[in-house]
């Protein structure tokens, strides 16, 4: 399988999941501004959405949207317990967090990365900090975001949290999130994902 990624983007999340699951994938870097891949392919022929991640299966079919990709990868290796068993409360909690991260956190960074007035950015930042506080409170009582072990939701949350430094949000004000980032950052899969993407 091939994972289309861009350095620093949310495509880091499925990359981490693939490594955690022991699923071999090829990486193809995408220039999001030019919509071109490292091999010269028009990325819009891979996905008309034009953003990453996209996972190209062995038969050429493509899955997009990070939350769908991480669950797909996790289900290929259920013994790794990265997304819990379908139809269980625990799986629903993983999906609940994936959705929260996507809609309340990931989306919340948008105004801070794009042009806008200082007033708009200030309001967006305040709202984002409020949403992050909810995750902070969860992690005060739980080692990982959806329970007692690492899941696909952790790969996604960690990826999003790496953006805080670029928008001036200091996680030292949120000690549970701060120590969580440090812990996830020390996982072998995360170290390898960063190294692989830097080398690609």
C-alpha atoms as one frame of an Amber mdcrd trajectory, in Angstrom:
protein
   0.000   0.000   0.000   1.060   3.591  -0.549   0.458   6.483   1.840   0.423
   9.940   0.326   1.682  12.420   2.914   2.956  15.936   3.454   5.500  16.744
   6.178   3.853  18.260   9.243   0.354  17.377   8.058  -2.271  15.109   9.610
  -1.032  12.271   7.371   1.456  11.587  10.182  -1.369   9.888  12.068  -1.984
   6.936   9.670   1.782   6.651   9.194   2.176   6.100  12.951  -0.717   3.622
  12.958   0.796   1.593  10.095   4.070   1.377  12.006   2.307   0.426  15.251
   0.422  -2.307  13.391   3.489  -3.564  11.553   1.891  -2.932   8.163   4.429
  -2.172   5.420   3.585   0.930   3.393   5.352   2.987   0.756   5.471   6.725
   1.302   4.867   9.291  -1.418   5.393  12.932  -0.539   2.874  15.449  -1.875
   3.499  19.121  -2.639   0.097  20.409  -1.543   0.551  23.821  -3.163   1.362
  22.369  -6.576  -0.787  19.219  -6.142   2.147  17.129  -7.366   3.663  14.015
  -5.834   7.390  13.374  -5.493   7.228  11.042  -8.497   5.629  13.784 -10.616
   2.056  12.494 -10.523  -0.851  14.943 -10.534  -2.179  14.403  -7.005  -5.700
  15.342  -8.090  -5.766  12.071 -10.055  -5.294  10.264  -6.723  -7.965  12.260
  -4.895  -9.935  15.226  -6.164  -9.949  16.541  -2.589  -6.326  17.561  -3.118
  -5.276  17.132   0.494  -3.569  14.379   2.475  -3.710  11.679   3.627  -4.703
   9.222   0.940  -4.047   5.504   1.149  -3.723   3.646  -2.142  -4.454  -0.052
  -1.745  -2.621  -2.817  -3.583  -5.441  -3.008  -6.145  -5.303   0.730  -6.867
  -8.402   1.753  -4.915  -7.978   4.791  -2.669  -9.209   5.616   0.825  -9.145
   9.232   2.016  -9.838  10.967   5.346  -7.447  10.191   8.163 -10.064   8.835
  10.561 -11.242   6.290   7.974  -7.687   5.284   7.075  -6.547   4.688  10.657
  -9.551   2.487  11.406  -9.008   0.543   8.185  -5.357  -0.063   9.055  -6.211
  -1.047  12.624  -8.798  -3.550  11.424  -6.212  -5.221   9.198  -4.313  -6.163
  12.377  -6.978  -6.635  15.069  -4.505  -8.448  17.317  -2.676  -5.125  17.824
  -5.817  -3.706  19.492  -5.384  -0.243  17.988  -9.094   0.431  17.501 -10.928
  -2.085  19.698 -13.419  -4.637  18.424 -16.269  -3.335  16.210 -19.614  -3.291
  17.966 -18.173  -2.688  21.429 -18.459   0.287  23.760 -14.675   0.594  23.636
 -14.701   0.909  19.831 -17.392   3.563  20.079 -15.218   5.531  22.523 -12.282
   5.407  20.083 -14.591   6.645  17.316 -15.994   9.319  19.624 -12.492  10.666
  20.206 -11.564  10.435  16.511 -14.600  12.553  15.708 -13.893  15.059  18.468
 -10.290  15.450  17.354 -11.371  15.895  13.721 -14.206  18.358  14.249 -13.270
  20.260  17.394  -9.456  20.243  17.370  -8.162  19.645  13.825 -10.738  21.993
  12.292 -10.031  24.538  15.021  -6.476  25.062  13.808  -7.663  26.168  10.348
  -8.179  29.873  11.114  -4.752  30.011  12.784  -2.945  28.652   9.732  -4.766
  30.811   7.172  -5.012  34.558   6.556  -7.434  36.427   8.792  -7.725  39.362
  11.170  -6.018  39.336  14.558  -9.460  39.447  16.173 -10.561  36.319  14.291
  -7.358  34.501  15.187  -7.657  35.459  18.849 -11.226  34.125  18.980 -10.229
  30.904  17.186  -7.308  30.379  19.553  -9.492  30.873  22.625 -12.022  28.360
  21.317  -9.266  25.868  20.500  -7.781  26.166  23.989 -11.230  25.513  25.434
 -11.523  22.346  23.320  -8.005  21.248  24.293  -8.949  21.656  27.950 -11.550
  18.924  27.481  -8.812  16.538  26.314  -6.600  17.733  29.183  -9.266  16.751
  31.712  -9.632  13.309  30.105  -5.882  12.718  30.334  -5.776  13.721  33.994
  -7.540  10.425  34.713  -6.439   8.237  31.806  -3.041   7.278  30.433  -4.295
   7.403  26.848  -7.113   9.420  25.299  -9.636   6.611  24.795  -8.641   4.295
  27.634  -5.744   2.432  29.175  -3.712   1.675  26.041  -2.547   3.304  22.807
  -5.147   3.440  20.020  -5.577   5.156  16.659  -7.124   8.099  18.532  -3.779
   8.692  20.229  -1.949   8.758  16.898  -4.374  11.423  15.677  -4.420  13.502
  18.859  -0.629  13.497  19.079  -0.366  14.651  15.455  -2.729  17.563  16.082
  -0.945  18.554  19.291   2.359  18.926  17.440   0.807  21.963  15.746   0.363
  23.907  18.998   3.906  25.279  18.911   3.294  26.767  15.458   0.255  28.771
  16.574   1.536  29.949  19.944  -0.337  27.571  22.243   1.890  26.571  25.144
   1.034  23.086  26.349   3.007  23.705  29.542  -0.198  25.380  30.699  -1.831
  21.951  30.332   0.423  19.519  32.222  -1.512  16.360  31.346  -1.393  17.137
  27.624   2.234  18.208  27.871   3.377  14.949  29.489   1.142  13.000  27.088
   2.882  14.547  24.060   6.272  13.713  25.547   5.209  10.110  26.196   3.808
   9.549  22.694   6.802  11.303  21.134   9.039   8.646  22.699   7.248   5.724
  21.069   9.365   3.869  18.509   6.637   4.197  15.869   6.566   7.974  16.252
  10.351   8.341  16.095  10.438   6.178  12.958   7.553   8.045  11.323   9.326
  11.386  11.777  12.603   9.931  10.478  10.944   8.279   7.468   9.097  11.437
   6.467  12.221  13.536   6.789  14.093  11.113   4.531  11.316  10.727   1.937
